[in-house]
Amino acid sequence: MVGHAARRTAAGISLLLGTAAAAPAGAQSPAAPAPATVTRADLAWRYLLMDASYATADSVGRLSDSTRAAINRIFDRSTLSFFGGRFAMTAAMMDTAITMAAPTYRYERRALPVGVRIDKRPAREVRNALIARLAALDSTGTLAQPIASARARAALLVDTVSAERSAEFLTDPAALARAVTAEVGALEKGRNPYARAVGDLWRSYRGANGAAVPMRVIAPKAAASRAVGVLIALHGAGGDENMFAMGYGQGIAARLARENNLLFVSLATTPFMTSAVNFDSLTAVLGREYQLDATRIYVIGHSMGAGAAARLAQERPQALAAVVCLAGGSAVTAAGAPPVLFIGAQLDPVIPAARVKAAAAATPSGTYEERANEGHTLMVRGGVLRGVPWLLQHTRTR
């Protein structure tokens, strides 16, 4: 639930909402109620805590099947409440679920920076100076995309950090200011500062109709000197480009990509639901900045992102080596479509496992697997651990 403004789901989901499910015997209740006004930052930090607590408890075998199922059911109810805009109820249910995985848990709200200063100057002054320098450059030439990225990065420098925008509250303003200053300097000299860049970078690019598409790019050291494959990750509803990079199993997809020398690109999903041109623009941008191995371009998506991943497989079948759809997706019937692994979750109330299985059955290149005792969101960690190695078994014939 790290992300920008919540995406409201179809009216049918609201029928599934209700009061929080009771915790099973022995589970502790949170020590204090959720704050009167719950922000997206509150939900973001809770999600990251839930994700970490569940992963830790699961990895050491501390969760029985019945406890795992109970945690998943409660957490999925919190997800449905979130979709309905009931943030206080969402927070309370998340607290219950987290406590079941980590009994000593107590939520403490993190104070967000106010009156941010960088080298004794208000952050907005640093931002405005950088944007003014960028405005003097030719934004229609070969450096148009990197200029757009630098402008988006500079815009994160604000005096008061928003509790509703994760790209702001997950950013270190001083470090960002230093980095963007160097990037603007490179652009002024006619160089693309993002070409062959390694490490973890929040940025954006211009997609269909010039719309800005936020993304996290995490590049392994190998990307600086040789051809690398690409793992494109598309989050579910209510999330954003940080979900696969930091959440969903504590960023397990990004770690696996780095370990296997893949360029990891986690994007805002919504643009990919409307136009495959956004994929074309993305690969064009990445292709100018890195040496890409076109035989190893993979896509993984969760929920809404699984739908977007299936759509890409349908509309750009020749471009992809393989696709994984987690707790979602649709039939892929295009000629020459890549292999598609659909993974459903046994307890999923949002996109039932039967629906995911049906999509796989209608996909000639599809395979179906199911996560037992798990629900819509917490299944992603296990799905990624299964899905990424599966992706790496496939290459696309040139």
XYZ file of C-alpha atoms in Angstrom:
398
model
C 0.000 0.000 0.000
C 2.960 2.280 -0.537
C 1.841 4.691 -3.187
C 0.018 7.696 -4.572
C -3.733 8.354 -4.325
C -5.740 5.178 -3.768
C -7.311 3.526 -6.771
C -10.950 2.764 -6.026
C -12.121 -0.660 -7.176
C -15.402 -1.753 -8.729
C -18.520 -1.364 -6.610
C -18.700 -5.129 -6.118
C -15.650 -5.109 -3.868
C -17.385 -2.793 -1.414
C -19.859 -5.606 -0.729
C -17.013 -7.638 0.764
C -16.122 -4.977 3.302
C -17.035 -5.358 6.922
C -15.666 -5.169 10.425
C -12.233 -6.574 11.138
C -12.059 -10.319 11.443
C -11.485 -11.528 14.972
C -7.991 -12.744 15.743
C -7.691 -16.422 16.660
C -7.225 -17.471 20.235
C -3.867 -16.440 21.610
C -3.368 -13.489 19.255
C -2.632 -10.162 20.934
C -4.557 -7.022 20.124
C -2.657 -3.822 19.274
C -1.723 -1.769 22.333
C -3.322 1.412 21.004
C -5.953 2.334 18.419
C -5.003 3.718 15.052
C -4.486 7.503 14.907
C -7.659 9.518 14.349
C -6.372 10.615 10.943
C -4.542 7.851 9.138
C -2.314 8.960 6.269
C -0.937 6.975 3.377
C 2.454 7.199 5.069
C 0.968 5.445 8.133
C -0.322 2.672 5.883
C 2.945 2.511 3.964
C 5.030 1.988 7.079
C 2.537 -0.578 8.368
C 2.675 -2.444 5.094
C 6.472 -2.582 5.203
C 6.306 -3.802 8.817
C 3.713 -6.435 7.891
C 5.779 -7.551 4.948
C 8.955 -7.874 7.022
C 7.238 -9.554 9.984
C 5.461 -12.093 7.809
C 8.594 -12.892 5.796
C 10.689 -13.349 8.948
C 8.143 -15.509 10.731
C 7.550 -17.593 7.616
C 11.252 -18.096 6.833
C 12.007 -19.514 10.286
C 8.947 -21.768 10.289
C 7.203 -19.905 13.106
C 3.809 -19.823 11.374
C 1.492 -22.801 11.357
C -0.770 -23.255 8.350
C -3.763 -22.076 10.372
C -1.961 -18.948 11.618
C -0.668 -18.160 8.134
C -4.199 -18.481 6.786
C -5.630 -16.267 9.556
C -3.021 -13.545 8.959
C -3.713 -13.600 5.234
C -7.470 -13.391 5.707
C -7.219 -10.408 8.058
C -4.669 -8.648 5.888
C -6.816 -9.127 2.798
C -9.768 -7.627 4.632
C -7.573 -4.640 5.387
C -6.741 -4.438 1.672
C -10.422 -4.382 0.760
C -11.017 -1.700 3.393
C -8.160 0.307 1.882
C -9.760 0.063 -1.564
C -12.934 1.447 -0.004
C -11.075 4.458 1.403
C -11.526 3.381 5.051
C -7.996 4.109 6.185
C -8.598 3.997 9.953
C -10.243 0.579 9.675
C -7.431 -0.531 7.400
C -4.809 0.505 9.945
C -6.574 -1.328 12.783
C -6.797 -4.564 10.814
C -3.182 -4.280 9.680
C -2.132 -3.844 13.323
C -3.973 -7.045 14.238
C -2.339 -8.996 11.410
C 1.149 -7.683 12.178
C 0.799 -8.538 15.861
C -0.017 -12.141 14.966
C 3.309 -12.421 13.119
C 5.304 -10.271 15.571
C 3.704 -10.299 19.064
C 5.885 -7.447 20.395
C 4.845 -5.064 17.602
C 3.544 -1.598 18.484
C 2.993 0.998 15.794
C 4.826 4.304 16.210
C 4.025 7.068 13.755
C 7.104 8.490 12.052
C 7.379 12.252 11.984
C 7.816 13.586 8.457
C 10.201 16.481 7.819
C 8.827 20.023 7.953
C 10.858 23.060 6.938
C 13.448 21.006 5.049
C 16.681 22.898 4.448
C 19.594 21.896 2.238
C 22.919 23.638 2.861
C 21.006 26.198 4.958
C 18.601 26.980 2.099
C 14.916 26.025 1.947
C 14.500 22.921 -0.176
C 12.164 24.761 -2.538
C 14.917 27.257 -3.406
C 17.293 24.431 -4.319
C 14.525 22.794 -6.359
C 13.601 25.979 -8.187
C 17.222 26.746 -9.045
C 17.734 23.267 -10.502
C 14.514 23.421 -12.510
C 15.495 26.853 -13.843
C 18.800 25.418 -15.081
C 16.953 22.549 -16.753
C 14.517 24.979 -18.394
C 17.457 26.579 -20.217
C 18.286 23.272 -21.937
C 16.859 21.899 -25.177
C 14.098 19.579 -23.963
C 13.185 18.433 -27.482
C 16.503 16.925 -28.536
C 18.330 13.700 -27.769
C 18.450 14.517 -24.053
C 14.684 15.060 -23.739
C 14.077 11.922 -21.651
C 16.944 12.430 -19.175
C 15.960 16.096 -18.790
C 12.429 14.955 -17.918
C 13.880 12.536 -15.346
C 16.065 15.206 -13.759
C 13.100 17.594 -13.573
C 10.946 14.933 -11.852
C 13.726 14.179 -9.379
C 14.265 17.857 -8.589
C 10.536 18.241 -7.950
C 10.841 15.895 -4.950
C 12.769 18.597 -3.088
C 10.027 20.172 -0.973
C 9.960 22.139 2.269
C 7.195 20.000 3.779
C 7.216 16.318 2.910
C 3.829 14.924 1.880
C 2.382 12.002 3.830
C 0.463 11.055 0.673
C 3.360 10.669 -1.762
C 5.842 7.885 -1.094
C 8.462 9.235 -3.492
C 8.784 12.199 -1.100
C 8.677 10.474 2.281
C 11.077 7.718 1.180
C 13.668 10.244 -0.053
C 16.755 11.669 1.674
C 16.527 15.341 0.568
C 20.206 16.206 1.047
C 21.443 13.159 -0.870
C 18.880 13.747 -3.611
C 19.906 17.406 -3.965
C 23.561 16.437 -4.379
C 22.709 13.784 -6.954
C 20.383 15.990 -9.015
C 22.898 18.845 -8.961
C 25.472 16.498 -10.502
C 22.901 15.234 -13.031
C 21.983 18.750 -14.125
C 25.674 19.563 -14.495
C 26.142 16.567 -16.790
C 23.113 17.540 -18.876
C 24.477 21.066 -19.271
C 27.595 19.481 -20.781
C 25.475 17.463 -23.203
C 25.833 14.135 -21.384
C 23.114 11.743 -20.206
C 23.817 11.202 -16.469
C 21.707 8.042 -16.378
C 23.555 6.180 -19.140
C 25.203 3.049 -17.688
C 24.339 4.257 -14.173
C 24.399 1.496 -11.563
C 22.611 1.345 -8.224
C 19.084 2.353 -7.186
C 17.468 5.426 -8.724
C 13.932 6.868 -8.577
C 13.125 8.661 -11.811
C 10.514 8.930 -14.579
C 10.258 8.879 -18.333
C 7.852 10.255 -20.938
C 5.452 7.627 -22.249
C 2.332 7.747 -24.406
C 1.222 11.294 -25.237
C 4.170 12.654 -23.271
C 2.765 11.529 -19.900
C 5.286 11.117 -17.075
C 5.653 7.514 -15.870
C 7.395 7.167 -12.458
C 9.802 4.250 -12.021
C 12.559 2.789 -9.865
C 15.578 1.551 -11.800
C 17.976 -0.732 -9.951
C 20.964 -1.623 -12.098
C 23.601 -4.254 -11.242
C 27.290 -3.458 -11.688
C 27.318 -5.575 -14.842
C 24.989 -3.053 -16.533
C 27.855 -0.554 -16.738
C 29.899 -2.682 -19.109
C 27.897 -5.406 -20.847
C 24.503 -6.527 -22.083
C 21.965 -7.370 -19.394
C 18.439 -8.708 -19.335
C 15.530 -6.722 -17.905
C 12.932 -7.556 -15.266
C 9.943 -5.213 -15.467
C 7.735 -5.245 -12.352
C 4.145 -3.946 -12.253
C 2.435 -3.397 -8.889
C -1.179 -3.935 -7.843
C -3.957 -1.411 -7.284
C -3.223 1.253 -4.671
C 0.530 0.732 -4.920
C 3.199 2.564 -6.849
C 6.638 2.175 -8.376
C 8.174 1.507 -4.947
C 6.119 -1.625 -4.198
C 8.291 -4.232 -5.913
C 11.467 -2.311 -5.085
C 10.885 -2.059 -1.303
C 7.748 -4.017 -0.396
C 6.449 -7.358 -1.656
C 8.786 -9.581 0.328
C 11.093 -6.720 1.340
C 12.069 -6.085 -2.264
C 12.834 -9.740 -2.990
C 12.255 -9.241 -6.749
C 14.874 -6.481 -6.895
C 17.348 -8.627 -4.952
C 16.875 -11.629 -7.239
C 17.234 -9.413 -10.306
C 20.485 -7.941 -9.013
C 21.873 -11.386 -8.136
C 21.156 -12.553 -11.675
C 22.526 -9.426 -13.403
C 19.142 -8.203 -14.567
C 18.238 -4.540 -14.879
C 15.281 -4.178 -12.508
C 12.601 -1.642 -13.455
C 9.610 -1.185 -11.137
C 7.006 1.119 -12.655
C 3.732 2.866 -11.978
C 1.281 0.328 -13.432
C -1.713 2.448 -14.430
C -0.162 3.789 -17.672
C 0.517 0.191 -18.747
C -3.180 -0.596 -18.364
C -4.068 1.949 -21.046
C -1.397 1.744 -23.737
C 1.374 -0.638 -24.771
C 3.106 2.425 -26.229
C 4.369 3.019 -22.688
C 6.287 -0.258 -22.963
C 7.734 0.825 -26.324
C 8.844 4.153 -24.840
C 10.349 2.419 -21.821
C 12.432 -0.039 -23.835
C 13.562 2.805 -26.114
C 14.755 4.830 -23.106
C 16.491 1.850 -21.493
C 17.995 0.846 -24.826
C 19.662 4.252 -25.173
C 21.061 4.095 -21.652
C 22.078 0.442 -21.328
C 23.126 -2.421 -23.541
C 20.059 -4.659 -23.337
C 19.887 -8.375 -24.028
C 16.699 -8.444 -26.099
C 16.354 -12.207 -25.604
C 15.856 -11.755 -21.845
C 13.141 -9.183 -21.266
C 10.795 -10.401 -18.529
C 7.655 -9.029 -16.905
C 6.185 -9.842 -13.502
C 2.978 -8.289 -12.202
C 0.690 -8.532 -9.194
C -3.102 -8.151 -9.271
C -3.764 -5.091 -11.470
C -0.120 -5.406 -12.514
C -0.739 -9.028 -13.505
C -3.507 -7.786 -15.787
C -1.103 -5.268 -17.320
C 1.570 -7.978 -17.701
C -0.878 -10.267 -19.516
C -1.887 -7.387 -21.766
C 1.754 -6.777 -22.698
C 2.181 -10.473 -23.507
C -0.879 -10.209 -25.735
C 0.079 -6.960 -27.494
C 3.889 -7.276 -27.613
C 4.382 -11.070 -27.725
C 7.594 -10.965 -29.743
C 9.296 -8.600 -27.295
C 9.047 -10.724 -24.145
C 10.895 -13.866 -23.100
C 8.432 -14.849 -20.350
C 5.791 -13.384 -18.029
C 4.616 -14.123 -14.468
C 1.115 -13.119 -13.329
C 0.604 -13.132 -9.543
C -2.979 -13.144 -8.205
C -4.393 -11.878 -11.464
C -3.996 -11.792 -15.216
C -6.065 -12.660 -18.252
C -5.893 -15.094 -21.133
C -2.989 -14.598 -23.559
C -3.884 -15.952 -26.988
C -1.651 -13.999 -29.398
C 0.373 -16.000 -31.890
C 3.925 -16.488 -30.668
C 3.057 -15.415 -27.115
C 5.756 -16.021 -24.507
C 5.389 -18.608 -21.733
C 3.166 -17.267 -18.941
C 3.172 -18.563 -15.365
C -0.042 -17.761 -13.491
C 0.133 -18.108 -9.693
C -3.084 -17.877 -7.710
C -3.656 -17.694 -3.954
C -5.952 -20.218 -2.279
C -7.592 -17.692 0.061
C -7.716 -14.686 -2.292
C -11.006 -12.731 -1.901
C -10.039 -10.052 -4.436
C -9.170 -12.161 -7.486
C -10.136 -15.744 -6.599
C -7.711 -18.522 -7.472
C -10.325 -20.113 -9.748
C -10.318 -17.007 -11.921
C -6.524 -17.019 -12.236
C -6.590 -20.741 -13.026
C -9.178 -20.144 -15.756
C -6.962 -17.464 -17.338
C -4.061 -19.931 -17.370
C -6.228 -22.655 -18.905
C -7.260 -20.272 -21.707
C -3.605 -19.379 -22.427
C -1.924 -21.848 -24.833
C 1.491 -21.016 -23.365
C 0.152 -20.790 -19.795
C 0.988 -22.757 -16.651
C -0.871 -22.542 -13.345
C 0.335 -22.923 -9.747
C -1.325 -22.060 -6.439
C -0.119 -20.740 -3.087
C -1.778 -22.625 -0.230
C -2.998 -20.813 2.914
C -2.228 -17.403 1.441
C -4.277 -14.463 0.203
C -4.098 -11.669 -2.303
C -1.123 -9.606 -1.132
C 1.070 -11.686 1.164
C 1.333 -14.351 -1.533
C 3.629 -12.101 -3.546
C 6.833 -12.956 -1.682
C 6.457 -16.671 -2.327
C 5.230 -15.973 -5.842
C 8.353 -13.944 -6.620
C 10.647 -16.589 -5.122
C 9.027 -19.118 -7.441
C 8.458 -16.825 -10.407
C 11.836 -15.164 -10.965
C 13.814 -18.440 -11.214
C 11.100 -19.677 -13.586
C 11.507 -16.585 -15.756
C 15.256 -17.110 -15.955
C 14.720 -20.519 -17.543
C 13.393 -18.804 -20.669
C 15.024 -16.798 -23.451
C 13.460 -15.355 -26.572
C 14.715 -16.430 -29.995
C 15.882 -13.404 -31.938
